[in-house]
Tab-separated table of C-alpha atoms and ligand atoms in Angstrom:
chain	number	residue	atom	x	y	z
A	958	MET	CA	-18.580	-14.837	2.883
A	959	ASN	CA	-19.763	-12.481	5.666
A	960	ALA	CA	-17.707	-9.458	7.852
A	961	PRO	CA	-15.947	-10.779	10.995
A	962	ALA	CA	-18.220	-8.842	13.557
A	963	LYS	CA	-16.144	-5.895	15.022
A	964	ASP	CA	-14.231	-5.027	18.404
A	965	LEU	CA	-16.038	-1.833	17.967
A	966	ASP	CA	-15.588	-1.626	22.379
A	967	ALA	CA	-11.598	-2.217	21.969
A	968	LEU	CA	-11.230	0.931	20.745
A	969	ARG	CA	-9.432	2.450	23.709
A	970	THR	CA	-7.076	5.139	23.343
A	971	ASP	CA	-6.659	5.377	27.197
A	972	TRP	CA	-3.823	2.596	27.481
A	973	THR	CA	-0.815	2.857	30.176
A	974	ARG	CA	2.334	1.885	29.718
A	975	GLU	CA	2.098	-0.539	32.859
A	976	GLU	CA	-0.884	-2.214	30.636
A	977	ILE	CA	1.226	-2.277	27.385
A	978	ALA	CA	4.475	-3.083	29.222
A	979	ALA	CA	2.209	-6.537	30.715
A	980	LEU	CA	1.422	-7.186	27.022
A	981	PHE	CA	5.337	-7.725	25.477
A	982	ALA	CA	6.058	-9.460	28.696
A	983	LEU	CA	3.638	-12.476	28.335
A	984	PRO	CA	4.418	-15.794	27.669
A	985	PHE	CA	5.091	-16.201	23.784
A	986	PRO	CA	1.892	-18.196	23.285
A	987	GLU	CA	-0.599	-16.298	25.716
A	988	LEU	CA	0.759	-13.716	23.650
A	989	MET	CA	0.021	-14.870	20.596
A	990	PHE	CA	-3.237	-16.041	21.286
A	991	ARG	CA	-4.638	-13.064	22.557
A	992	ALA	CA	-3.517	-10.797	18.955
A	993	GLN	CA	-4.510	-14.045	16.762
A	994	SER	CA	-8.289	-13.943	19.309
A	995	ILE	CA	-8.387	-9.720	18.915
A	996	HIS	CA	-7.527	-10.401	14.453
A	997	ARG	CA	-9.695	-13.126	13.936
A	998	ARG	CA	-12.583	-10.801	15.576
A	999	ASN	CA	-11.867	-7.915	13.550
A	1000	PHE	CA	-10.446	-9.289	9.536
A	1001	ASP	CA	-10.245	-12.545	7.903
A	1002	PRO	CA	-6.727	-14.084	8.922
A	1003	THR	CA	-5.989	-15.009	5.195
A	1004	LYS	CA	-5.795	-12.052	3.908
A	1005	VAL	CA	-3.189	-9.381	3.971
A	1006	GLN	CA	-3.721	-6.009	1.939
A	1007	VAL	CA	-0.645	-5.141	-0.414
A	1008	SER	CA	0.590	-1.784	-0.990
A	1009	THR	CA	3.762	-0.602	-3.392
A	1010	LEU	CA	5.698	1.881	-2.659
A	1011	LEU	CA	7.778	4.525	-4.854
A	1012	SER	CA	10.228	7.048	-3.906
A	1013	ILE	CA	8.884	10.249	-6.169
A	1014	LYS	CA	11.837	12.449	-4.929
A	1015	THR	CA	14.884	11.184	-3.880
A	1016	GLY	CA	17.810	11.952	-1.383
A	1017	GLY	CA	19.539	14.903	-0.206
A	1018	CYS	CA	16.595	15.375	2.462
A	1019	PRO	CA	17.656	18.643	5.339
A	1020	GLU	CA	16.623	16.361	7.889
A	1021	ASP	CA	18.842	14.398	10.013
A	1022	CYS	CA	16.866	10.804	10.807
A	1023	ALA	CA	19.634	8.518	12.448
A	1024	TYR	CA	18.111	5.385	10.371
A	1025	CYS	CA	17.729	6.754	6.692
A	1026	PRO	CA	19.856	6.625	4.362
A	1027	GLN	CA	17.855	10.029	2.118
A	1028	SER	CA	19.451	12.192	4.662
A	1029	ALA	CA	22.052	15.102	3.227
A	1030	ALA	CA	23.337	14.750	6.833
A	1031	HIS	CA	24.929	10.809	6.151
A	1032	ASP	CA	26.983	9.735	3.444
A	1033	THR	CA	25.553	6.679	1.890
A	1034	GLY	CA	26.371	7.310	-1.670
A	1035	LEU	CA	22.794	7.396	-2.785
A	1036	LYS	CA	22.301	10.033	-5.386
A	1037	ALA	CA	19.742	12.879	-4.853
A	1038	GLY	CA	17.224	13.319	-7.844
A	1039	LYS	CA	14.745	15.889	-8.368
A	1040	LEU	CA	11.303	15.070	-8.193
A	1041	MET	CA	9.553	12.665	-10.172
A	1042	GLU	CA	7.050	13.474	-13.659
A	1043	ILE	CA	3.881	12.193	-13.427
A	1044	GLU	CA	3.725	10.534	-16.216
A	1045	ALA	CA	6.229	8.388	-15.247
A	1046	VAL	CA	4.851	7.983	-11.241
A	1047	LEU	CA	1.575	6.747	-13.404
A	1048	ALA	CA	3.148	4.523	-15.788
A	1049	GLU	CA	5.195	2.956	-11.773
A	1050	ALA	CA	1.567	2.843	-10.375
A	1051	SER	CA	0.006	1.057	-13.865
A	1052	ARG	CA	2.557	-1.580	-13.086
A	1053	ALA	CA	2.048	-2.305	-9.491
A	1054	ARG	CA	-1.640	-2.602	-10.140
A	1055	ASP	CA	-0.909	-4.694	-13.160
A	1056	ALA	CA	1.638	-7.083	-10.337
A	1057	GLY	CA	-1.392	-6.811	-7.810
A	1058	ALA	CA	-0.758	-3.860	-5.185
A	1059	THR	CA	-4.262	-2.414	-4.452
A	1060	ARG	CA	-2.275	0.536	-2.722
A	1061	PHE	CA	0.229	3.090	-4.468
A	1062	CYS	CA	2.604	5.169	-1.570
A	1063	MET	CA	4.391	7.476	-2.751
A	1064	GLY	CA	7.850	9.148	-0.695
A	1065	ALA	CA	9.330	11.859	-1.398
A	1066	ALA	CA	12.686	12.932	1.032
A	1067	TRP	CA	11.273	16.582	2.139
A	1068	ARG	CA	11.020	18.124	5.370
A	1069	SER	CA	7.955	19.011	4.201
A	1070	PRO	CA	6.527	20.284	0.954
A	1071	LYS	CA	6.491	23.556	-0.841
A	1072	ASP	CA	3.368	23.966	-2.442
A	1073	LYS	CA	3.779	24.210	-6.401
A	1074	ASP	CA	5.451	20.619	-5.227
A	1075	LEU	CA	1.969	20.149	-4.224
A	1076	ASP	CA	0.255	20.576	-7.161
A	1077	THR	CA	2.370	17.985	-8.509
A	1078	VAL	CA	1.601	15.504	-5.938
A	1079	CYS	CA	-2.032	16.257	-5.663
A	1080	ALA	CA	-1.919	15.633	-10.252
A	1081	MET	CA	-0.246	11.936	-8.954
A	1082	VAL	CA	-2.930	11.395	-6.469
A	1083	GLU	CA	-5.099	11.647	-9.016
A	1084	GLY	CA	-3.869	9.441	-11.467
A	1085	VAL	CA	-3.322	7.089	-8.846
A	1086	LYS	CA	-7.154	7.283	-8.345
A	1087	ALA	CA	-7.722	7.252	-11.793
A	1088	LEU	CA	-6.246	4.085	-11.860
A	1089	GLY	CA	-8.735	2.250	-9.385
A	1090	MET	CA	-5.950	1.635	-7.014
A	1091	GLU	CA	-5.889	3.134	-3.139
A	1092	SER	CA	-3.157	6.396	-2.924
A	1093	CYS	CA	-0.855	6.904	0.239
A	1094	VAL	CA	1.966	9.803	0.021
A	1095	THR	CA	4.781	10.835	2.848
A	1096	LEU	CA	6.005	14.600	2.042
A	1097	GLY	CA	6.840	15.047	5.517
A	1098	MET	CA	5.211	18.058	7.952
A	1099	LEU	CA	2.024	18.897	6.896
A	1100	THR	CA	0.394	22.759	7.380
A	1101	PRO	CA	-3.586	22.211	7.504
A	1102	SER	CA	-4.644	23.693	4.520
A	1103	GLN	CA	-1.463	21.764	1.930
A	1104	ALA	CA	-3.628	18.502	4.213
A	1105	GLN	CA	-6.802	19.453	2.957
A	1106	ARG	CA	-5.532	19.929	-0.412
A	1107	LEU	CA	-4.533	16.686	-0.715
A	1108	LYS	CA	-8.060	15.300	0.370
A	1109	THR	CA	-9.459	17.339	-2.322
A	1110	ALA	CA	-7.153	15.183	-4.672
A	1111	GLY	CA	-8.919	12.627	-3.559
A	1112	LEU	CA	-5.424	11.063	-1.344
A	1113	ASP	CA	-6.914	8.416	0.896
A	1114	TYR	CA	-3.930	7.529	3.065
A	1115	TYR	CA	-1.210	9.801	5.049
A	1116	ASN	CA	2.095	8.268	6.511
A	1117	HIS	CA	3.611	10.326	9.258
A	1118	ASN	CA	5.336	7.954	11.221
A	1119	LEU	CA	6.311	8.639	14.983
A	1120	ASP	CA	9.427	6.356	14.643
A	1121	THR	CA	10.312	5.306	17.883
A	1122	SER	CA	9.442	6.235	21.881
A	1123	PRO	CA	9.261	10.174	23.001
A	1124	GLU	CA	12.080	9.595	24.722
A	1125	TYR	CA	14.598	7.904	22.142
A	1126	TYR	CA	13.376	9.745	19.169
A	1127	ARG	CA	16.376	12.433	20.597
A	1128	HIS	CA	19.091	9.703	20.293
A	1129	ILE	CA	17.568	9.403	16.153
A	1130	ILE	CA	16.620	12.772	15.124
A	1131	SER	CA	17.686	16.250	15.948
A	1132	THR	CA	16.032	19.029	13.011
A	1133	ARG	CA	12.106	18.037	13.710
A	1134	THR	CA	10.677	17.478	17.322
A	1135	TYR	CA	8.015	14.847	18.380
A	1136	GLN	CA	5.717	17.377	18.885
A	1137	GLU	CA	6.202	19.174	15.116
A	1138	ARG	CA	4.978	15.416	14.365
A	1139	LEU	CA	2.342	15.100	16.242
A	1140	ASP	CA	0.680	18.442	14.775
A	1141	THR	CA	0.849	17.584	11.493
A	1142	LEU	CA	-0.527	14.233	12.432
A	1143	GLU	CA	-3.760	16.158	13.513
A	1144	HIS	CA	-4.059	18.035	10.462
A	1145	VAL	CA	-3.934	14.746	8.371
A	1146	ARG	CA	-6.850	13.607	10.935
A	1147	GLU	CA	-8.359	17.219	10.868
A	1148	ALA	CA	-8.386	17.140	7.030
A	1149	GLY	CA	-10.302	13.819	7.364
A	1150	LEU	CA	-7.542	12.030	5.758
A	1151	SER	CA	-6.999	8.115	6.493
A	1152	VAL	CA	-3.735	8.288	9.005
A	1153	CYS	CA	-0.819	5.531	8.344
A	1154	CYS	CA	1.921	6.425	11.439
A	1155	GLY	CA	4.225	3.765	13.005
A	1156	GLY	CA	7.685	3.388	13.685
A	1157	ILE	CA	10.740	1.772	13.271
A	1158	VAL	CA	12.382	-1.306	15.836
A	1159	GLY	CA	16.092	-2.502	15.785
A	1160	MET	CA	17.438	1.129	15.753
A	1161	GLY	CA	19.456	0.143	19.862
A	1162	GLU	CA	16.446	1.091	20.969
A	1163	SER	CA	15.429	-0.652	24.819
A	1164	LEU	CA	12.173	-2.574	25.281
A	1165	GLY	CA	11.230	0.198	27.167
A	1166	ASP	CA	10.993	2.318	24.039
A	1167	ARG	CA	9.108	-0.175	22.130
A	1168	ILE	CA	6.779	-0.403	24.516
A	1169	GLY	CA	6.907	3.979	24.805
A	1170	MET	CA	6.691	3.537	20.732
A	1171	ILE	CA	3.046	1.665	20.989
A	1172	HIS	CA	1.489	3.437	23.559
A	1173	ALA	CA	2.232	6.528	21.968
A	1174	LEU	CA	0.665	4.818	18.973
A	1175	ALA	CA	-2.126	3.860	20.733
A	1176	THR	CA	-2.891	6.914	22.524
A	1177	LEU	CA	-3.294	9.046	20.180
A	1178	PRO	CA	-7.010	10.962	19.445
A	1179	GLU	CA	-7.903	8.055	17.205
A	1180	HIS	CA	-5.567	5.089	16.432
A	1181	PRO	CA	-4.467	5.058	13.148
A	1182	GLN	CA	-6.426	3.323	10.056
A	1183	SER	CA	-2.693	1.662	9.071
A	1184	VAL	CA	0.414	0.758	11.826
A	1185	PRO	CA	3.260	0.060	9.752
A	1186	ILE	CA	6.001	-1.416	11.788
A	1187	ASN	CA	9.757	-0.934	10.659
A	1188	ALA	CA	12.679	-3.462	11.008
A	1189	LEU	CA	15.570	-0.974	10.695
A	1190	VAL	CA	17.006	-1.929	7.411
A	1191	ALA	CA	21.209	-1.060	8.399
A	1192	VAL	CA	22.183	0.958	5.289
A	1193	ALA	CA	26.118	1.618	5.764
A	1194	GLY	CA	26.776	5.033	6.704
A	1195	THR	CA	23.861	5.445	8.487
A	1196	PRO	CA	24.572	6.255	12.237
A	1197	THR	CA	22.510	2.944	13.179
A	1198	ALA	CA	24.210	1.189	10.477
A	1199	LYS	CA	26.018	-1.379	13.397
A	1200	SER	CA	22.705	-1.662	14.974
A	1201	THR	CA	22.555	-5.177	16.711
A	1202	PRO	CA	19.320	-6.298	14.640
A	1203	LEU	CA	16.475	-7.378	17.210
A	1204	ASP	CA	15.303	-10.856	18.118
A	1205	PRO	CA	12.655	-11.521	15.396
A	1206	ILE	CA	11.016	-13.100	18.567
A	1207	ASP	CA	10.444	-9.508	20.091
A	1208	PHE	CA	10.146	-8.400	16.206
A	1209	VAL	CA	7.013	-10.790	16.707
A	1210	ARG	CA	6.201	-9.128	19.972
A	1211	THR	CA	5.878	-5.904	18.640
A	1212	ILE	CA	3.320	-6.857	16.065
A	1213	ALA	CA	1.382	-9.163	18.453
A	1214	VAL	CA	1.177	-5.707	21.106
A	1215	ALA	CA	0.234	-3.308	18.114
A	1216	ARG	CA	-2.689	-5.763	16.618
A	1217	ILE	CA	-3.789	-6.267	20.235
A	1218	THR	CA	-3.923	-2.217	21.395
A	1219	MET	CA	-5.005	-0.975	17.876
A	1220	PRO	CA	-7.989	-3.714	17.145
A	1221	LEU	CA	-9.464	-2.307	13.665
A	1222	SER	CA	-6.358	-1.317	12.657
A	1223	MET	CA	-4.096	-2.219	9.437
A	1224	VAL	CA	-0.236	-3.443	10.921
A	1225	ARG	CA	1.512	-3.558	8.309
A	1226	LEU	CA	5.155	-5.606	8.786
A	1227	SER	CA	6.823	-2.794	6.883
A	1228	ALA	CA	11.030	-2.434	5.966
A	1229	GLY	CA	13.263	-5.199	7.416
A	1230	ARG	CA	11.464	-7.923	5.299
A	1231	GLU	CA	14.143	-8.638	3.201
A	1232	ASP	CA	16.327	-10.161	5.366
A	1233	MET	CA	13.431	-11.928	6.983
A	1234	SER	CA	12.537	-15.729	6.924
A	1235	ASP	CA	9.511	-17.282	5.810
A	1236	GLU	CA	8.821	-18.722	9.291
A	1237	THR	CA	9.473	-14.731	11.070
A	1238	GLN	CA	7.037	-13.783	8.068
A	1239	ALA	CA	4.715	-16.314	8.877
A	1240	LEU	CA	4.584	-15.471	12.658
A	1241	CYS	CA	4.425	-11.749	12.274
A	1242	PHE	CA	0.817	-12.806	10.258
A	1243	LEU	CA	-0.079	-14.888	12.896
A	1244	ALA	CA	0.187	-12.377	14.868
A	1245	GLY	CA	-2.177	-9.724	13.408
A	1246	ALA	CA	-0.190	-8.189	10.521
A	1247	ASN	CA	-2.148	-8.113	7.903
A	1248	SER	CA	-0.572	-5.517	5.068
A	1249	ILE	CA	2.710	-5.557	3.181
A	1250	PHE	CA	5.158	-3.825	1.235
A	1251	TYR	CA	5.221	-5.531	-2.445
A	1252	GLY	CA	7.443	-4.905	-5.005
A	1253	ASP	CA	11.136	-5.259	-5.328
A	1254	LYS	CA	12.324	-1.868	-3.951
A	1255	LEU	CA	11.144	0.269	-0.388
A	1256	LEU	CA	11.909	3.453	-1.284
A	1257	THR	CA	15.403	2.906	-1.615
A	1258	THR	CA	16.473	-0.095	-0.457
A	1259	PRO	CA	15.613	-4.025	-1.625
A	1260	ASN	CA	12.861	-5.412	-0.826
A	1261	PRO	CA	11.521	-9.262	-1.469
A	1262	ALA	CA	10.628	-9.940	-5.339
A	1263	THR	CA	7.482	-9.922	-5.895
A	1264	ASP	CA	7.070	-13.631	-7.048
A	1265	THR	CA	9.197	-14.378	-3.879
A	1266	ASP	CA	6.323	-12.842	-2.032
A	1267	GLN	CA	3.489	-14.579	-4.196
A	1268	ALA	CA	5.272	-17.763	-3.294
A	1269	LEU	CA	5.432	-17.434	0.587
A	1270	PHE	CA	1.342	-16.151	-0.202
A	1271	ALA	CA	0.613	-19.245	-1.252
A	1272	ARG	CA	3.148	-21.277	0.735
A	1273	LEU	CA	0.731	-20.112	3.254
A	1274	GLY	CA	-2.463	-19.874	2.013
A	1275	ILE	CA	-2.762	-16.103	2.221
A	1276	SER	CA	-4.704	-14.375	-0.372
A	1277	SER	CA	-4.206	-10.398	-1.056
A	1278	MET	CA	-6.744	-7.998	-0.060
A	1279	GLN	CA	-9.314	-6.379	-2.743
A	1280	ILE	CA	-10.530	-3.088	-2.394
A	1281	GLY	CA	-13.515	-3.029	-0.093
A	1282	GLN	CA	-12.617	-6.089	1.344
A	1283	ASN	CA	-11.521	-4.807	5.522
A	1284	PRO	CA	-14.265	-5.329	7.449
A	1285	ALA	CA	-12.844	-2.373	9.615
A	1286	GLN	CA	-12.338	0.348	7.301
A	1287	ASN	CA	-15.432	0.719	6.864
A	1288	THR	CA	-16.247	2.267	10.344
A	1289	HIS	CA	-14.112	5.113	9.503
B	2735	SAM	N1	10.451	12.379	4.466
B	2735	SAM	C1	9.132	12.317	4.622
B	2735	SAM	C2	9.099	11.911	6.224
B	2735	SAM	O1	10.116	11.408	6.595
B	2735	SAM	O2	7.740	12.024	7.258
B	2735	SAM	C3	8.931	10.930	4.082
B	2735	SAM	C4	9.505	9.612	3.858
B	2735	SAM	S1	10.882	8.828	4.957
B	2735	SAM	C5	11.437	8.024	4.094
B	2735	SAM	C6	9.429	7.822	5.819
B	2735	SAM	C7	10.024	6.641	6.966
B	2735	SAM	O3	10.141	5.723	6.662
B	2735	SAM	C8	10.266	7.245	8.157
B	2735	SAM	O4	9.403	7.924	9.167
B	2735	SAM	C9	11.017	5.728	8.330
B	2735	SAM	O5	10.072	5.498	9.673
B	2735	SAM	C10	10.851	4.954	7.255
B	2735	SAM	N2	12.475	4.497	6.946
B	2735	SAM	C11	13.508	5.425	6.686
B	2735	SAM	N3	14.795	4.999	6.890
B	2735	SAM	C12	14.347	3.492	7.304
B	2735	SAM	C13	15.228	2.621	7.524
B	2735	SAM	N4	16.627	2.042	6.843
B	2735	SAM	N5	14.899	1.210	7.547
B	2735	SAM	C14	13.603	1.128	8.543
B	2735	SAM	N6	12.641	2.685	7.893
B	2735	SAM	C15	13.022	3.391	7.264
B	2736	DTB	C1	6.934	3.450	6.708
B	2736	DTB	O1	6.225	3.172	7.717
B	2736	DTB	N1	8.266	2.941	5.852
B	2736	DTB	C2	8.124	2.886	4.595
B	2736	DTB	C3	7.604	3.903	4.333
B	2736	DTB	N2	6.315	4.138	5.318
B	2736	DTB	C4	7.259	5.080	3.034
B	2736	DTB	C5	9.393	3.461	3.576
B	2736	DTB	C6	10.360	2.337	4.247
B	2736	DTB	C7	12.130	2.938	3.990
B	2736	DTB	C8	13.265	1.779	4.278
B	2736	DTB	C9	14.596	2.830	3.956
B	2736	DTB	C10	14.388	2.797	2.072
B	2736	DTB	O2	14.417	1.853	0.946
B	2736	DTB	O3	14.854	3.535	1.744
B	2737	SF4	FE1	13.842	13.103	5.141
B	2737	SF4	FE2	12.103	11.503	5.714
B	2737	SF4	FE3	14.506	10.434	5.360
B	2737	SF4	FE4	13.922	11.808	7.807
B	2737	SF4	S1	13.292	10.374	6.815
B	2737	SF4	S2	16.223	12.177	6.197
B	2737	SF4	S3	12.329	13.420	6.988
B	2737	SF4	S4	13.448	11.567	3.882
């Protein structure tokens, strides 16, 4: 099949908050029509990219992110571990590939990696690439030279989220500034890595904060190639545990606005699917989500089982995107 035409004029990074607010305020049928039209101009709407996550270093994190079960500041009963052995990580990557994943994402509960640990992670990246999979890591803040080392090892994507709006951020994290996040994203971009950057909704933020979060993402110097939209996984013992869950329709709206404002990015329906109905997930795909985390665990919390996701894909006539099948990616 020919690659769909691309929306090259739509790579705007000058979105205003008012424009984004107006998108959120559209009647749902109008919003969905606009999101779908843009999605279909740039992607095959029947293809969804699947990535498997692995926590390579779990818990005991010095940061105080209010949502995170891995922060040492919260008592969630999670057992902290050391950095995994390379062989054990590659065995998991191989299992994920055999189950159908095309990208393997490794996460570490660090504020930033130590250079010695980065050597080990680089070896993991090389191993994942040798399995024929795309690689992604999320290790916290990076210096320019650390980003360059990961690029040299063959890393494809670096995940580092803005998490929420600049205004709501202070209610969520005190140990790392928004500007530090923007700086890491710059180092990642400058190293020539693809950026995976998104956020979390359902943490008690206002609609204005969801507008602010999408605005921050869509006005970065370049749209992130991948935009994970996470629904908060409420974990007992974290400060956000008691947040009122977001209305699923408002979650779908957030996906649709991400799709409209960042037309060539992969929009990932990320954490939170375990508590989402098939119908909500289907609406997310209709709104332009075209990537998911696949495998029964996210980093530390549950995700739908692979056979559950295969049944959902079959029910919807969706199939998994193979490497090189993403028409938008060829432009980066
Ligand atoms: N420590 C690194 C960092 O924060 O940059 C990497 C790992 S961290 C767990 C990666 C992302 O996972 C966070 O930025 C956040 O967006 C997401 N996340 C963590 N806990 C979550 C939760 N309970 N629900 C939804 N998303 C979550
Ligand atoms: C992202 O935006 N979501 C993923 C990935 N990037 C690393 C992580 C979700 C974590 C959910 C909570 C947990 O399992 O610990
Ligand atoms: Fe640490 Fe990342 Fe969790 Fe924040 S989100 S506490 S930095 S693991």
